[in-house]
Short mmCIF file of C-alpha atoms in Angstrom, two decimals:
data_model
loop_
_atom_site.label_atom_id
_atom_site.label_comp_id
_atom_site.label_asym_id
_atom_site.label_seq_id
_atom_site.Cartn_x
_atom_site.Cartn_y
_atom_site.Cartn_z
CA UNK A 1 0.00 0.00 0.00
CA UNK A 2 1.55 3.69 -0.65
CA UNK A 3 1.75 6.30 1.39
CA UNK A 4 -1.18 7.78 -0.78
CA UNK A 5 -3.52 5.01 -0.12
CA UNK A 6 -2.87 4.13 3.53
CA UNK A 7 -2.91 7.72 4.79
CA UNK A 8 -6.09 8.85 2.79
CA UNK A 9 -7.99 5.44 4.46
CA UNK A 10 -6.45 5.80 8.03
CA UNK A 11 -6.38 9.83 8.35
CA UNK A 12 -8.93 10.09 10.99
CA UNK A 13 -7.45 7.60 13.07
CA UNK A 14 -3.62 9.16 13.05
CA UNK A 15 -5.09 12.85 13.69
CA UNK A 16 -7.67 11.90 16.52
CA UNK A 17 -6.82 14.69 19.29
CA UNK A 18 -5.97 17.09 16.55
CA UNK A 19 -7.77 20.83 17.04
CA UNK A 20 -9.77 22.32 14.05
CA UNK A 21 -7.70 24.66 13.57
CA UNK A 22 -4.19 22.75 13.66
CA UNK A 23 -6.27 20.09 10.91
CA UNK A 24 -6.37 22.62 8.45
CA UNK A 25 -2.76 23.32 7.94
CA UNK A 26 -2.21 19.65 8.55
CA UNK A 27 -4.55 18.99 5.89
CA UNK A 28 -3.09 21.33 3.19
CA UNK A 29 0.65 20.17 3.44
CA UNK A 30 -0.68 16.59 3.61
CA UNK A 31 -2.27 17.36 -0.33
CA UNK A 32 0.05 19.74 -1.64
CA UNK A 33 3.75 18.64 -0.75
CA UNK A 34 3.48 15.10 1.45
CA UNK A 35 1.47 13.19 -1.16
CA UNK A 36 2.98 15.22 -4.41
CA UNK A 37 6.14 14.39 -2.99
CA UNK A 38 6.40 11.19 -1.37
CA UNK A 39 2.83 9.67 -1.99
CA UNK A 40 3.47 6.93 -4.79
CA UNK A 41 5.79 5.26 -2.19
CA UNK A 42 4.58 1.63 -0.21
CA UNK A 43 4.62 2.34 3.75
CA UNK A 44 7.07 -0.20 4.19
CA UNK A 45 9.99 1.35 1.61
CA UNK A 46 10.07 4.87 3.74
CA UNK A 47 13.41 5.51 4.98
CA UNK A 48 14.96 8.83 6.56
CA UNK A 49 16.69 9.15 3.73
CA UNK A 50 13.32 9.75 1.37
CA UNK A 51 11.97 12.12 3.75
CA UNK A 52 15.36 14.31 4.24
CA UNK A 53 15.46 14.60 0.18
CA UNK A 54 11.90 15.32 0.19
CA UNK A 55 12.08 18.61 3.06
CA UNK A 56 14.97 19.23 1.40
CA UNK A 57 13.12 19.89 -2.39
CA UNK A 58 10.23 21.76 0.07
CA UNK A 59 13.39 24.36 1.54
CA UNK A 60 14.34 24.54 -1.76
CA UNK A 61 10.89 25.11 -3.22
CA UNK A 62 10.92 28.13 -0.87
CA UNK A 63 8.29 26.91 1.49
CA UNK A 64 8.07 28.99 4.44
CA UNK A 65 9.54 27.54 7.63
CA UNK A 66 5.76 27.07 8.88
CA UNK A 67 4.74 25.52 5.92
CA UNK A 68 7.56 23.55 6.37
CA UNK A 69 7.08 22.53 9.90
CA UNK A 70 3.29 21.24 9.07
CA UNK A 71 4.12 18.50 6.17
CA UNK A 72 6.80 17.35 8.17
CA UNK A 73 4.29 17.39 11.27
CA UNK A 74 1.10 15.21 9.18
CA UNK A 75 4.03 12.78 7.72
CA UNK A 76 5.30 12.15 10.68
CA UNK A 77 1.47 11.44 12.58
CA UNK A 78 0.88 8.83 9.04
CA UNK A 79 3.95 7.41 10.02
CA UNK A 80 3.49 6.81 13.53
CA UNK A 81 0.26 4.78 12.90
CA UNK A 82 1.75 2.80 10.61
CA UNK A 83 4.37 2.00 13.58
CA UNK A 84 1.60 1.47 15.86
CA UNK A 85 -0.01 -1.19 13.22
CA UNK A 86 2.89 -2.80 12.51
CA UNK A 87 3.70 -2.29 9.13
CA UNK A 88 7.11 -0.49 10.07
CA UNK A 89 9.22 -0.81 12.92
CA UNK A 90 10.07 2.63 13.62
CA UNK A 91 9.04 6.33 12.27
CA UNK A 92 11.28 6.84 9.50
CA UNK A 93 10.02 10.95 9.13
CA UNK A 94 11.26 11.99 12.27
CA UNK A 95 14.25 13.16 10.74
CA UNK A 96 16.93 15.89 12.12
CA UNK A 97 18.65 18.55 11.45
CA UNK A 98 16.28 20.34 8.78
CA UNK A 99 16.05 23.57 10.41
CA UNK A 100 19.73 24.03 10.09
CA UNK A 101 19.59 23.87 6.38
CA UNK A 102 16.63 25.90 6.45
CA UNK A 103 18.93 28.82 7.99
CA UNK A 104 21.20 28.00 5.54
CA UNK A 105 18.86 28.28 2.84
CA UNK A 106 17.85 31.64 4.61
CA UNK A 107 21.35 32.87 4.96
CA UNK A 108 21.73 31.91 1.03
CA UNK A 109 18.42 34.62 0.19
CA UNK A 110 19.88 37.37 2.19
CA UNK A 111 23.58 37.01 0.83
CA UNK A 112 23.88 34.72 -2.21
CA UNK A 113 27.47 36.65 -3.83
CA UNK A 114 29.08 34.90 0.00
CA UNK A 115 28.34 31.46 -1.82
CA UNK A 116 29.50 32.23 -5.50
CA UNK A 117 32.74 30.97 -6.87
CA UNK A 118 35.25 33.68 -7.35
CA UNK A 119 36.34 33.70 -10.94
CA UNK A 120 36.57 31.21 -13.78
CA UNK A 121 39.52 29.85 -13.31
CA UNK A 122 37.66 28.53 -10.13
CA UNK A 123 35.15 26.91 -12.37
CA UNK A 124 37.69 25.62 -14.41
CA UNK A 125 39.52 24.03 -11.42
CA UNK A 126 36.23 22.60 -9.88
CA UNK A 127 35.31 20.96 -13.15
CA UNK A 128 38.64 19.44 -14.06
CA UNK A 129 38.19 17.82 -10.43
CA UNK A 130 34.98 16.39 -10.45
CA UNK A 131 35.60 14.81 -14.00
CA UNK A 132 38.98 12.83 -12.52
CA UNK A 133 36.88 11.78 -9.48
CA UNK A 134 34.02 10.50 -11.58
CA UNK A 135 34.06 6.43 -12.80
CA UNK A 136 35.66 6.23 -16.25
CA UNK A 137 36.70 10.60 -16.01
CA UNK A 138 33.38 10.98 -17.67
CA UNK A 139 33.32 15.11 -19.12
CA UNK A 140 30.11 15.70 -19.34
CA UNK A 141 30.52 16.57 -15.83
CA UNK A 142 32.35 19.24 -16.33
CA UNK A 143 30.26 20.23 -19.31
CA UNK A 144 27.07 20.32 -16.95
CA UNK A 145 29.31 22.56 -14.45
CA UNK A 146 30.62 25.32 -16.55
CA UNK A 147 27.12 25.31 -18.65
CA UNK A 148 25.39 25.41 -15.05
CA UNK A 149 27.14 28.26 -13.74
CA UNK A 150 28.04 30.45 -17.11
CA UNK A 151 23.76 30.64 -18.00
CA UNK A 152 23.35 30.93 -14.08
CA UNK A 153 20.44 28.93 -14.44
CA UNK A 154 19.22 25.68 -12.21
CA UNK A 155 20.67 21.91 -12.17
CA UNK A 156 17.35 20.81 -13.02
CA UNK A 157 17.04 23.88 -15.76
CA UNK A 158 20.54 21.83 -17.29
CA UNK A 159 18.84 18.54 -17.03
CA UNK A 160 15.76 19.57 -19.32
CA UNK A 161 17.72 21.26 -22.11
CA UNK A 162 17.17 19.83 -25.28
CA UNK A 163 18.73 20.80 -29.05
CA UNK A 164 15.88 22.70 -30.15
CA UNK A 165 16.22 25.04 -27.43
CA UNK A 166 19.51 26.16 -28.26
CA UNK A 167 19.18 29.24 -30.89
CA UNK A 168 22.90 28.86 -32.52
CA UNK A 169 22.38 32.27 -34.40
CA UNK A 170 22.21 33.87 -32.09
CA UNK A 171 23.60 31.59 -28.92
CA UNK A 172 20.79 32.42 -26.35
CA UNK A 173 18.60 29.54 -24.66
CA UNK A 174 15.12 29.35 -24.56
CA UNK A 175 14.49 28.16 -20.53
CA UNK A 176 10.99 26.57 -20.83
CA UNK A 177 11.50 23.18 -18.69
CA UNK A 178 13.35 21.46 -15.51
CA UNK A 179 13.83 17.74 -14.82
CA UNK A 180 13.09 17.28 -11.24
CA UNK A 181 12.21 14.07 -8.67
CA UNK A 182 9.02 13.14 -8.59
CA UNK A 183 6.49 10.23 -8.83
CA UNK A 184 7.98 7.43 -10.69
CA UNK A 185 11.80 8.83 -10.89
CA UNK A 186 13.05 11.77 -12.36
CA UNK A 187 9.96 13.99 -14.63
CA UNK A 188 9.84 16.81 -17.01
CA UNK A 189 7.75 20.15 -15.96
CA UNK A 190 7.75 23.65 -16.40
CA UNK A 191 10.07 26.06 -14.67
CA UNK A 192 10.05 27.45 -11.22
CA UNK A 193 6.89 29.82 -11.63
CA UNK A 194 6.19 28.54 -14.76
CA UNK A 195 8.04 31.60 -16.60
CA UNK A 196 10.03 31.25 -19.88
CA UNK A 197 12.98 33.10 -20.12
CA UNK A 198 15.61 33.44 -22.76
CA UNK A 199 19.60 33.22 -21.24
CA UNK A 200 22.90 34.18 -23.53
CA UNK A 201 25.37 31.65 -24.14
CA UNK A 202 28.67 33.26 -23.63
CA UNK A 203 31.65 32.97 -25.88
CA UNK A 204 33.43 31.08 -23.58
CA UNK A 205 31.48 27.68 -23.64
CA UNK A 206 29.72 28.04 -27.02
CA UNK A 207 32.75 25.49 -28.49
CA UNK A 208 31.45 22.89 -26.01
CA UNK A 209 27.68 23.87 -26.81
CA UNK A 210 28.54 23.52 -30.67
CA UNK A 211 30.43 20.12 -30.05
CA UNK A 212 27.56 18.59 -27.82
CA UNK A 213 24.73 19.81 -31.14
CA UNK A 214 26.89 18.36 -33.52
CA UNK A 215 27.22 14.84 -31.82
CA UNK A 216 23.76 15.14 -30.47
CA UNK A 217 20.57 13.49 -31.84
CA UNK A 218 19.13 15.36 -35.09
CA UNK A 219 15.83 15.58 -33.33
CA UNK A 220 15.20 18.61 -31.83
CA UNK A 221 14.00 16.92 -28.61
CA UNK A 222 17.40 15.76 -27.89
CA UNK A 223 18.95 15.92 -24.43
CA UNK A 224 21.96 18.40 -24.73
CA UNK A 225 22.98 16.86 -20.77
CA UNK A 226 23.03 13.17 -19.86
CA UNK A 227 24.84 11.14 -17.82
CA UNK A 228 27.73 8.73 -18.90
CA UNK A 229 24.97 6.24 -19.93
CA UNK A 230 22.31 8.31 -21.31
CA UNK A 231 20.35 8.86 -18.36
CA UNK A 232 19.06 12.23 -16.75
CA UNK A 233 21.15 14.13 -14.48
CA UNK A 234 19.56 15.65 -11.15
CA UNK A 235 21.47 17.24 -8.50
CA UNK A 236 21.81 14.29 -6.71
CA UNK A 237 23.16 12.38 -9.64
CA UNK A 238 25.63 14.68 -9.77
CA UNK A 239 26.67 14.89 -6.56
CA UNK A 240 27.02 11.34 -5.93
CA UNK A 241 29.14 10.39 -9.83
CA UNK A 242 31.32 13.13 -8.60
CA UNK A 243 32.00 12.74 -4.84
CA UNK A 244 31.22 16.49 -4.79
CA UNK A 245 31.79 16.54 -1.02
CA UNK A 246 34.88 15.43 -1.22
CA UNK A 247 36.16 17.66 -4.01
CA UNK A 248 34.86 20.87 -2.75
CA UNK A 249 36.22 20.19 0.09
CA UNK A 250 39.71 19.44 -0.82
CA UNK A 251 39.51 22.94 -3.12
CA UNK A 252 38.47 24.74 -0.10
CA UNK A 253 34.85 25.17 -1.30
CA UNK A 254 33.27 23.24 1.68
CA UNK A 255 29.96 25.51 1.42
CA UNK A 256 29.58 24.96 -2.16
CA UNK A 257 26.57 22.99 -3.15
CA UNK A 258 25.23 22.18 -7.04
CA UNK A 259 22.56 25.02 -6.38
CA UNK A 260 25.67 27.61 -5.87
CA UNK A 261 26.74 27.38 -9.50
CA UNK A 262 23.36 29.28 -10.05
CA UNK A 263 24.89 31.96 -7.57
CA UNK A 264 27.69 32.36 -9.04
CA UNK A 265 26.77 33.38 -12.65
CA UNK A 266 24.56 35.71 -11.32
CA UNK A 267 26.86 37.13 -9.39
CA UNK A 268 29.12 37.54 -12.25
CA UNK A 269 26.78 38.65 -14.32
CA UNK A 270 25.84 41.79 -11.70
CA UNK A 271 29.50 42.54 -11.39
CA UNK A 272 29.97 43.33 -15.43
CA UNK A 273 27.66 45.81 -15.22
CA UNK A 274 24.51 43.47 -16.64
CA UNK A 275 21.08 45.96 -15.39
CA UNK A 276 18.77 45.01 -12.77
CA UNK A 277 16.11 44.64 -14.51
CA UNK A 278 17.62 42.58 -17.57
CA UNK A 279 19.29 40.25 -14.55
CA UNK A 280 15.82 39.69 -13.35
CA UNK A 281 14.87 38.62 -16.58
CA UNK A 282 17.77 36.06 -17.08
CA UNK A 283 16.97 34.86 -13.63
CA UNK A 284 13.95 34.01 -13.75
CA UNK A 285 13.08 35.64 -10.47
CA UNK A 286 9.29 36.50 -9.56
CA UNK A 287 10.98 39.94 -7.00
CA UNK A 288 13.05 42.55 -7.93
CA UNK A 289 14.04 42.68 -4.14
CA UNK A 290 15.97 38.78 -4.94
CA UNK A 291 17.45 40.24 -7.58
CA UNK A 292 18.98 43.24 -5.81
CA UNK A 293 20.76 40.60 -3.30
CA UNK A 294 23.36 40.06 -6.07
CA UNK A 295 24.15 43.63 -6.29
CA UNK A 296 25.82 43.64 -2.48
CA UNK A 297 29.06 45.91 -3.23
CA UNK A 298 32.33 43.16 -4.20
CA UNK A 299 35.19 43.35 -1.64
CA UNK A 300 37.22 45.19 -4.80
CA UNK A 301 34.70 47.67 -4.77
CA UNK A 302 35.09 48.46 -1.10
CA UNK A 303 38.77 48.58 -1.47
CA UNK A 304 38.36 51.11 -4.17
CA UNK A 305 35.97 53.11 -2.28
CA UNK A 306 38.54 53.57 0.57
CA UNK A 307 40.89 54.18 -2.11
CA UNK A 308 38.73 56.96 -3.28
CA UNK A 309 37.96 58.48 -0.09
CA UNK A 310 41.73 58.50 0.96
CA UNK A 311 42.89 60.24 -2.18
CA UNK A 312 39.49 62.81 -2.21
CA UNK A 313 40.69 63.85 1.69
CA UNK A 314 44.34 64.31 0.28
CA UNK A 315 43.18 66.21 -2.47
CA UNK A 316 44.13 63.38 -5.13
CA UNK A 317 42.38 62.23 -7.68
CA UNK A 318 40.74 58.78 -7.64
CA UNK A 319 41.81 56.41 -11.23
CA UNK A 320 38.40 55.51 -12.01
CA UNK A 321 38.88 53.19 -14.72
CA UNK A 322 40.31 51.00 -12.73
CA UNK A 323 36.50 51.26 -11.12
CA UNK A 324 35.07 47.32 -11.00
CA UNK A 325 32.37 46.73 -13.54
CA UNK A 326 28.73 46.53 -11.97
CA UNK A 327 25.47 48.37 -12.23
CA UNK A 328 26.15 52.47 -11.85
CA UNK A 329 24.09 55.11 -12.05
CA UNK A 330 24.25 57.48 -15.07
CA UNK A 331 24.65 60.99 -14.44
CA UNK A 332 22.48 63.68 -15.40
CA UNK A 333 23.96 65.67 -18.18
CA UNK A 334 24.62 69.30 -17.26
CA UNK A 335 22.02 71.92 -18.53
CA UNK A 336 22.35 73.28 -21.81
CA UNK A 337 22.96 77.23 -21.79
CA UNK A 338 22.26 79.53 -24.83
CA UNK A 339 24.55 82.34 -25.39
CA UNK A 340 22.29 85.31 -26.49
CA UNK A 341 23.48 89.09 -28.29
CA UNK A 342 22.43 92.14 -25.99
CA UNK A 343 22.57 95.24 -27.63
#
């Protein structure tokens, strides 16, 4: 029986005690994330390890801590009548630890430049890493990296690419789907918020973009990203092929996660001077205000502000070319005076 089926036929006996008013949340993170999420699955396959990855896609979903909190609450009262009838020994969704990485997931809204690689030689190293960790030094890996973070676009974004998507005239990407867990394995949907969006494909990987076309399928449908059997990638795929863990942490990185890639284009992209509201576009982002979090001044452009402030109280002049790249106000021109004859 799946988690679906057994919950639905025994819900009034595992909430008995339950308030009205505690029901109702109860009863909306029961339809909308415990059964979307983990409802396909028999009772007796649940381990701690489904329901970490499954709070973990709510966090990342950008459920609110509350909303959070409930699902994990209704799952957990399912769970512990299925204990009490015998079908499982213990409760496998009273799981630890999630609030941490809900702060962290917090911490990555109000600052997301602190988790960004530095520069692309970074990248470079990071990718050249994973692929000699991987079985067999597959490269794709590295292609899914450096794609990843040069469109600043999602894992699951990567995943869903296909050939016709790719416009080589041009070398933008139309964004229109994600590959993401669900029901049954790994599915096809729209994107976060359902919005299309079209992303620039920079000089710098179109060679590998143009090589992966060439040698893909002729239909247009055809994955640009799979794994070193043909499969579809997912964050986790990725992690585990890799030993990402391991990597990151031998480069220093220990922070980094697949998600941070993401970060760090758009933090790149902000610091050369790309606009706000064009960012937002390429983003994909439903606020302005999430957009603005990339903007946070670099620590080069608090050196040079020191710099500036130094030479303006010695009467010096500041060497503003050597000003970082990033989103600057334009001045107002000066007003425009007409000389006139008096006689």
């Amino acid at each position: 029986m799946t988690l679906a089926e057994y919950g639905n036929g025994e819900w009034d006996l595992a909430m008995r005690g339950l308030e009205a008013k505690t029901l109702d949340p109860y009863r909306a993170g029961w339809r909308l994330r415990v059964v979307p999420s983990l409802g396909h699955i028999p009772v007796q396959l649940f381990t701690n390890g489904v329901v970490d990855r499954a709070v973990s896609a709510w966090i990342a979903d950008e459920c609110s801590r509350s909303t959070v909190k409930n699902s994990l609450a209704v799952l957990v009262r399912v769970m512990e009548q299925a204990v009490r009838d015998g079908i499982v020994d213990h409760n496998p969704a009273r799981v630890v630890g999630w609030q941490q990485q809900y702060k962290h997931a917090e911490d990555e809204l109000d600052d997301p430049r602190s988790l960004a690689l530095p520069d692309w030689d970074a990248l470079d190293k990071l990718a050249v890493a994973l692929v000699a960790r991987s079985a067999g030094g597959f490269e794709g890996w590295a292609d899914v990296v450096r794609f990843e973070a040069c469109t600043a676009t999602r894992i699951g974004e990567v995943s869903g690419v296909r050939a016709g998507d790719i416009n080589r005239e041009q070398w933008t990407w139309e964004v229109c789907r994600q590959t993401t867990p669900g029901p049954g394995g790994l599915t096809d949907k729209g994107t976060k918020g359902k919005r299309r969006r079209t992303v620039p494909i920079i000089e710098e990987i179109r060679p590998m973009v143009a090589r992966r076309l060439d040698g893909a399928d002729p239909d247009p449908m055809a994955r640009l990203f799979t794994g070193p059997r043909g499969g579809r990638i997912s964050t986790a795929v990725l992690r585990d092929a890799t030993h990402w863990d391991d990597v990151v942490l031998r480069l220093g990185y220990e922070h980094l996660r697949r998600h941070d890639l993401r970060h760090t284009g758009l933090t790149w992209m902000a610091d050369a001077g790309v606009p706000l509201h064009v960012l937002r576009v390429i983003a994909g982002h439903g606020s302005l205000a999430t957009t603005q979090r990339y903007l946070h001044p670099s620590r080069r452009s608090i050196d040079l502000a020191g710099a500036a402030l130094s030479a303006h109280l010695n009467g010096g002049t500041v060497n503003f070319p050597l000003a970082p790249a990033g989103p600057k106000v334009v001045p107002k021109p000066p007003p425009i005076r007409h000389l006139c004859i008096v006689r």
